[in-house]
Coordinates of C-alpha atoms and ligand atoms in Angstrom, one line a residue:
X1 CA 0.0 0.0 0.0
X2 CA 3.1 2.4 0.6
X3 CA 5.8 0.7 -0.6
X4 CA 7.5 4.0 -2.4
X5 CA 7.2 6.0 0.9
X6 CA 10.0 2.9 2.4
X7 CA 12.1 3.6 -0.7
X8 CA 11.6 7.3 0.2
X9 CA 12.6 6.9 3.7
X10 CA 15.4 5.0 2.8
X11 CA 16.4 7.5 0.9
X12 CA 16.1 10.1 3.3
X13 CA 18.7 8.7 5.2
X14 CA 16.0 8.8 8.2
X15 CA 16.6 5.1 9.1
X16 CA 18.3 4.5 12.4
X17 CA 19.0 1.0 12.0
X18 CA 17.9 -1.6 9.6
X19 CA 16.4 -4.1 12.2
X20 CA 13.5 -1.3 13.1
X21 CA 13.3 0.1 9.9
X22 CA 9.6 -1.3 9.4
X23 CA 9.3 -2.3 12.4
X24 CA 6.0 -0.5 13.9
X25 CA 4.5 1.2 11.0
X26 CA 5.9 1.5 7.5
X27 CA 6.9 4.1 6.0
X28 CA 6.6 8.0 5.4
X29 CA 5.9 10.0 2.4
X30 CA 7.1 13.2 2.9
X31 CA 10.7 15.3 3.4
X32 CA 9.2 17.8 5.7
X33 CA 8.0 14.8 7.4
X34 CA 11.1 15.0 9.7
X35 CA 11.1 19.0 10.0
X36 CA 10.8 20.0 13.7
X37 CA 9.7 24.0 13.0
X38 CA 6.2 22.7 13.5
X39 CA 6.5 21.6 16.9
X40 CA 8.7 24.8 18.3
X41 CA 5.5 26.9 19.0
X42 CA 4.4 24.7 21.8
X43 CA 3.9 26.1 24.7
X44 CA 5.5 23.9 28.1
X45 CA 3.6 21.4 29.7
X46 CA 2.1 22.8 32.9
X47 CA 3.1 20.2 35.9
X48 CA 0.4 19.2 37.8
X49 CA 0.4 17.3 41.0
X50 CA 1.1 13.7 40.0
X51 CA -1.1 10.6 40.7
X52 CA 0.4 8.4 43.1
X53 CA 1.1 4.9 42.3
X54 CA 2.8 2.8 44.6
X55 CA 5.1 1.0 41.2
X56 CA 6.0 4.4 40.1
X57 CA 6.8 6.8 42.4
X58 CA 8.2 9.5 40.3
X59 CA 5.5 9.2 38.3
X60 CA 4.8 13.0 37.1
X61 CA 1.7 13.7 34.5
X62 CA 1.1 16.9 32.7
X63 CA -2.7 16.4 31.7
X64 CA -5.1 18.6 32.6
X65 CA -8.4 18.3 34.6
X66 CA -10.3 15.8 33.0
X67 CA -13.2 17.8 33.4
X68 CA -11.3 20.0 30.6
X69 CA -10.6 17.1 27.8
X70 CA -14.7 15.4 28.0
X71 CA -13.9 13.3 31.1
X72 CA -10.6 11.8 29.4
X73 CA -8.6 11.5 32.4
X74 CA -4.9 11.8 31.3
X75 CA -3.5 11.0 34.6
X76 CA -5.2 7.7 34.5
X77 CA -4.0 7.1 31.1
X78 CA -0.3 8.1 32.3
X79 CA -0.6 5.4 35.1
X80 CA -1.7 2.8 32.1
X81 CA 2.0 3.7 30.6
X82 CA 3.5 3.6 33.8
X83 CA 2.5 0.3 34.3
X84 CA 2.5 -1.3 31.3
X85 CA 7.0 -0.1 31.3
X86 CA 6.9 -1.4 34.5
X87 CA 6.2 -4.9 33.1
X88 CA 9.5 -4.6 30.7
X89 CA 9.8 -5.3 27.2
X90 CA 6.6 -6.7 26.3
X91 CA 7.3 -8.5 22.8
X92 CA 4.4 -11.2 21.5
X93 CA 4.8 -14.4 23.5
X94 CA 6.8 -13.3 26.2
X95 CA 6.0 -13.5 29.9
X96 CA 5.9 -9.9 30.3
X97 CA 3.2 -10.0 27.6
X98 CA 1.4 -12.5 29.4
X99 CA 1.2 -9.8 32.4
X100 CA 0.2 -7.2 30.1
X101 CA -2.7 -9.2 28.5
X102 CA -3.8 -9.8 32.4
X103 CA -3.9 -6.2 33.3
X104 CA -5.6 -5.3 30.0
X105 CA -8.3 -7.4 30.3
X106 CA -8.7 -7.1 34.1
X107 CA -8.9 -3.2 33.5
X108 CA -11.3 -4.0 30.2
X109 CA -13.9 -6.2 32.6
X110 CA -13.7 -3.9 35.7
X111 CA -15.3 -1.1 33.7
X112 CA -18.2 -3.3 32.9
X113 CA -17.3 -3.9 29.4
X114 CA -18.4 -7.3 27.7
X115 CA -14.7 -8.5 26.9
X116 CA -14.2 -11.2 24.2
X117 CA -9.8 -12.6 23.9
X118 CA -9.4 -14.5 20.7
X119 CA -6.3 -16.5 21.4
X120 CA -4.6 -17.6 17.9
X121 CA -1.2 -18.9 16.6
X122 CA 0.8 -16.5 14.3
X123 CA 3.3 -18.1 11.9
X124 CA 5.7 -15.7 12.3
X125 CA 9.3 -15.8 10.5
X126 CA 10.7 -16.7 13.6
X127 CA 8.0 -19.5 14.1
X128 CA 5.3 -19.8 16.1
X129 CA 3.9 -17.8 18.4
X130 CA 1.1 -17.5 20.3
X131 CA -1.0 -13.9 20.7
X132 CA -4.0 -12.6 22.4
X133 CA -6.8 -10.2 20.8
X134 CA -9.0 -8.1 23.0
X135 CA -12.1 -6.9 22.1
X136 CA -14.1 -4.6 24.4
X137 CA -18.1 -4.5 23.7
X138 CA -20.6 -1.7 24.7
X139 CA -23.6 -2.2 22.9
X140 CA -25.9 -0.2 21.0
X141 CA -29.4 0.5 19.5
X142 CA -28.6 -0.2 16.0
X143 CA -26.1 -3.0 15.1
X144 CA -25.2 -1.5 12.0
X145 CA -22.9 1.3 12.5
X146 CA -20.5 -0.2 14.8
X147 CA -17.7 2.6 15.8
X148 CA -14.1 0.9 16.1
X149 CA -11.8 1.7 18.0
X150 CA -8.1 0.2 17.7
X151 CA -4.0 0.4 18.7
X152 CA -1.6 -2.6 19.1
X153 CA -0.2 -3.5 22.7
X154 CA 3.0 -5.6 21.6
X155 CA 6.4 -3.9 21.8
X156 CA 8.9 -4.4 19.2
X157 CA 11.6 -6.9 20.4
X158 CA 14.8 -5.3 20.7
X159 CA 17.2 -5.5 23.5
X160 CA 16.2 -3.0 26.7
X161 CA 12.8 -1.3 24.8
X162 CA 10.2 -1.0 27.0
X163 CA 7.5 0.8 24.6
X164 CA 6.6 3.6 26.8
X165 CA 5.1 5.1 23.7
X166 CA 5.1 2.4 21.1
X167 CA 2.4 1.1 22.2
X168 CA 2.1 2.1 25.7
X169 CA 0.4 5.3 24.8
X170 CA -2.0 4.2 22.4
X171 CA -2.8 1.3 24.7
X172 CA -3.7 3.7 27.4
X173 CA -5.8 5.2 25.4
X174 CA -7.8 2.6 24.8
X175 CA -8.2 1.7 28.5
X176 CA -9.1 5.0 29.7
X177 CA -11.2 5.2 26.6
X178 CA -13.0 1.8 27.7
X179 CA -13.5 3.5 31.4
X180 CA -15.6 6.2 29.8
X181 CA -17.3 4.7 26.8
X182 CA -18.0 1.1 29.1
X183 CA -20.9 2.9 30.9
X184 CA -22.6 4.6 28.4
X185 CA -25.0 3.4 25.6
X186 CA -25.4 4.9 22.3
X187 CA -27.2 4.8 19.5
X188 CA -24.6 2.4 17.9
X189 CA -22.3 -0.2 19.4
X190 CA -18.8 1.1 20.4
X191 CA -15.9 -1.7 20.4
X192 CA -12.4 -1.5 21.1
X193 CA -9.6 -3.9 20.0
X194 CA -6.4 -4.6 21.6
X195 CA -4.2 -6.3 19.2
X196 CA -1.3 -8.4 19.4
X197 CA 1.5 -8.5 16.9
X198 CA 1.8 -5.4 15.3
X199 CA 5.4 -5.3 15.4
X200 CA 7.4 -7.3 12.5
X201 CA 9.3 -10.1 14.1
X202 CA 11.9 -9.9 11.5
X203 CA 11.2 -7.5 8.7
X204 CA 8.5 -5.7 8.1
X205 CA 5.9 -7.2 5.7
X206 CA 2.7 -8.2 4.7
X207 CA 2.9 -11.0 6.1
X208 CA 5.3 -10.0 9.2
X209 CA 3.6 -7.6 11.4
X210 CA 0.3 -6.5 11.9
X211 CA -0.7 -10.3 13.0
X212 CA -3.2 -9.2 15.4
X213 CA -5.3 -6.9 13.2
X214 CA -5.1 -9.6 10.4
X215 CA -6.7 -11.8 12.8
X216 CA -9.6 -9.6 13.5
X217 CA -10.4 -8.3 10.4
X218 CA -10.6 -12.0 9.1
X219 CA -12.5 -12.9 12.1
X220 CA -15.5 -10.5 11.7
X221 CA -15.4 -10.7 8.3
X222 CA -15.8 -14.5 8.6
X223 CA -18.8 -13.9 11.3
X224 CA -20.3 -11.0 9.1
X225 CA -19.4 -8.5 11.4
X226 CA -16.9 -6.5 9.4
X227 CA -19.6 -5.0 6.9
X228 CA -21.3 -3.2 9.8
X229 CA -18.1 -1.8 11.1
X230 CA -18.8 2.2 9.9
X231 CA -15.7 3.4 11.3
X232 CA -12.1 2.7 12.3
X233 CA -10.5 4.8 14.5
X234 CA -6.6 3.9 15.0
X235 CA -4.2 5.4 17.9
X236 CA -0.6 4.5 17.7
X237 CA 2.5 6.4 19.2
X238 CA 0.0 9.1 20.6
X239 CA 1.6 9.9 24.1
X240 CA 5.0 11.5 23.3
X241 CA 5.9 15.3 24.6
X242 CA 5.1 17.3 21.3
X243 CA 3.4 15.0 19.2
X244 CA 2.6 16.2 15.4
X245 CA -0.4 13.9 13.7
X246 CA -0.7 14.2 10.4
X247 CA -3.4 13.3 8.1
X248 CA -2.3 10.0 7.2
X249 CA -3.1 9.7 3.4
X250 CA -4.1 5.8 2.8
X251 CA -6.9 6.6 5.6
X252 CA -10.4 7.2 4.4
X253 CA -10.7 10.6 3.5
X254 CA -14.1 11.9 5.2
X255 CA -12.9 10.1 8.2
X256 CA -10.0 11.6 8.4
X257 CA -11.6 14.9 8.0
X258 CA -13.9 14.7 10.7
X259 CA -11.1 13.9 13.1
X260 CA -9.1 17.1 12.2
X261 CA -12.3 18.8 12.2
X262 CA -13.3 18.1 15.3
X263 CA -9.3 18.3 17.1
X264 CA -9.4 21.8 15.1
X265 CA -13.2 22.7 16.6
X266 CA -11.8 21.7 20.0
X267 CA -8.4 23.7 19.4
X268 CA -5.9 21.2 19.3
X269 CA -4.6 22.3 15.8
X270 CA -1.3 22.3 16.9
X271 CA -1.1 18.8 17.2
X272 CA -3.0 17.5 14.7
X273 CA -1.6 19.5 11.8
X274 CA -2.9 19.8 8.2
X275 CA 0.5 18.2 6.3
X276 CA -0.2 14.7 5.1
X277 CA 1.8 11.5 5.6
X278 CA 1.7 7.8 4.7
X279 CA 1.6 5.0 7.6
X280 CA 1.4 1.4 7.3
X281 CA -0.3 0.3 10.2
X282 CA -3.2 -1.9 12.0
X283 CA -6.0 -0.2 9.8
X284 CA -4.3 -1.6 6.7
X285 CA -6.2 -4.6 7.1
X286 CA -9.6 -2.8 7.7
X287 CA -9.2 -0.9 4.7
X288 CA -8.3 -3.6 2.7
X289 CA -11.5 -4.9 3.7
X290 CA -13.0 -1.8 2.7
X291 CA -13.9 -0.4 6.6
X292 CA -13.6 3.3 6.6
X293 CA -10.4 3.7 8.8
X294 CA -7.9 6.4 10.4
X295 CA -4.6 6.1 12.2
X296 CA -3.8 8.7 14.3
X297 CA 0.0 8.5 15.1
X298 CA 2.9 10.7 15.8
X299 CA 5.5 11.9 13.2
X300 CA 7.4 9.2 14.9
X301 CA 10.5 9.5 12.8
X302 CA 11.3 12.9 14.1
X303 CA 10.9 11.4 18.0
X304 CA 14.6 10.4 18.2
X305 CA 13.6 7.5 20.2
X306 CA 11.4 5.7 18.4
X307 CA 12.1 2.0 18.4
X308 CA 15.0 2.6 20.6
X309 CA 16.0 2.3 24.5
X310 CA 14.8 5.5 24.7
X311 CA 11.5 5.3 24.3
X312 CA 10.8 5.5 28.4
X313 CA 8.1 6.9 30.8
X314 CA 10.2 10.0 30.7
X315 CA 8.9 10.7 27.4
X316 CA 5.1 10.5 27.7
X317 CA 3.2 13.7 28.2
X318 CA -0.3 12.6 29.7
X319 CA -1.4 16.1 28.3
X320 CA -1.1 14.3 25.0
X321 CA -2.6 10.9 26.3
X322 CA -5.5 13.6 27.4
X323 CA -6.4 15.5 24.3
X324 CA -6.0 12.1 21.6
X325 CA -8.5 11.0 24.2
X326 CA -10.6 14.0 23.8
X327 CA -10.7 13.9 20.1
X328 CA -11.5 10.5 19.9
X329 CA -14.5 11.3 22.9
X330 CA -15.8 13.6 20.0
X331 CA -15.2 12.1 17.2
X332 CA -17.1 9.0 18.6
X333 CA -20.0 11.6 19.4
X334 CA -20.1 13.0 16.2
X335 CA -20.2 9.1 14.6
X336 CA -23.1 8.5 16.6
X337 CA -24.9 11.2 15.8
X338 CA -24.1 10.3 11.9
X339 CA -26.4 7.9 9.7
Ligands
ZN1 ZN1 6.7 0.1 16.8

């Protein structure tokens, strides 16, 4: 789907090392895709007093009152990264994985969500190995017009990388977003997957990486789900300090609009900006299956420490966590409200 972006990035020298070239999404598109200009005119995060949490003492959120971002409560959603680093490198079919999967669903269930784990062997390069899909269910009035709602939980094997962004952030997302959406009823259902796998084992590919999303989109095609699915909605790499989201371009092109419309409406232009960029990510295989999808993800290239040692708690702003939440909140509210 974006195989010249790879060649692009190649060429752009951006490429930190070849093992993690493709390693959480593919590829980008453009050479401004790296310029930082965009991100000097942020304004610094405003401390606030820090939710304690006996694993993480130093833990230390900037998000605002969650009164302020729709009930999204980035502090909670910090604690979700916190922990989830605290558990290590969390690669598919490792025992810190294992833990993770335990906490996801425990969180899942204890906001009253209907939770369904489809366990499944991925033939991976490196052989088998065993993964676990979430999916969180708050029901609706009309079955067709599901909202989805999406990020990967797996970290990308390499030595010392705890994920505190890739995918703690987008993962924490999710859970806070399940806290919120679990006790309310809409018009249509709302469901939220967890996946397994997103990260290639070896090399990036379409057939290395991306397990868990395969899996769904297979799966609900196979029970005639999939056709009633009206919307994707993506997070990946969400929770850094300055985060730039562009409009990823493979995405579906209304619903990409009415995210940037409503993070624009809710003034969070800063962060999700109006350049375009190509991803390949966990929506790829929602689109392919014709689901209107978006990923939402961080200019990750011009981190510094994506797929690296670096990416640590340090470098998660819950005021970032806070407002993806709150444009998701929206967006979600303006899908219901949609025919
Ligand atoms: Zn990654």
């Amino acid at each position: 789907m974006a195989g010249l972006p790879t060649s692009l990035l190649r060429m752009m020298g951006i490429v930190v090392a070849c093992a993690c070239l493709l390693g959480c999404n593919g590829s980008k598109e453009s050479a401004s895709a790296v310029n930082a200009n965009d991100r000097t005119a942020s304004s610094p995060p405003v401390l606030s007093q820090p939710q304690g949490s006996a694993n993480s003492p130093q833990l230390s959120s900037d998000a605002p009152a969650a009164e302020t971002t729709g009930g999204f409560d980035g502090n909670k959603a910090y604690a979700h990264v916190a922990k989830q680093v605290a558990f290590g490198p969390r690669p598919s079919g490792s025992q810190a994985i294992v833990k993770t999967q335990e906490y996801i669903e425990s969180e899942l269930k204890s906001y009253g969500c209907a939770v369904e784990v489809d366990a499944f062997n991925a033939d991976t390069p490196a052989g088998r190995v065993p993964m676990k899909n979430f999916l969180a269910k708050v029901g609706g009035e009309n079955n067709n017009g599901i909202i989805l709602l999406g990020t990967h939980y797996d970290t990308k094997k390499l030595d010392n990388f705890v994920g505190a962004d890739d995918a703690g952030s987008s993962t924490a997302v999710m859970l806070e977003l399940a806290r919120q959406l679990c006790k309310q009823r809409g018009r249509y259902p709302v469901w939220i997957a967890i996946f397994d796998g997103e990260e290639a084992v070896q090399n990036w590919s379409e057939t290395d990486g991306r397990y868990g999303s395969r899996q769904m989109a297979a799966q609900l095609a196979m029970t005639g789900e999939l056709p009633k699915v009206k919307a994707f909605l993506l997070a990946d790499i969400v929770g850094g300090r300055n985060p730039v989201f562009k409009r990823e371009s493979t995405s579906t092109k209304w619903l990409v609009d009415l995210v940037w419309s409503t993070a624009r409406r809710l003034g969070y232009s800063k962060m999700f900006v109006e350049q375009s960029a190509s991803v390949e990510d966990d929506h790829d295989p929602f689109l392919k299956r014709n689901v209107p999808s978006v990923d939402v993800i961080n200019d990750f290239t011009a981190t510094g420490y994506w797929h690296t040692p670096q990416d640590t708690l340090d470098k998660i702003s819950g005021k970032s966590l806070a407002i993806t939440g709150h444009v998701f909140l929206e967006t979600i509210k303006a899908l219901q409200s949609r025919k």
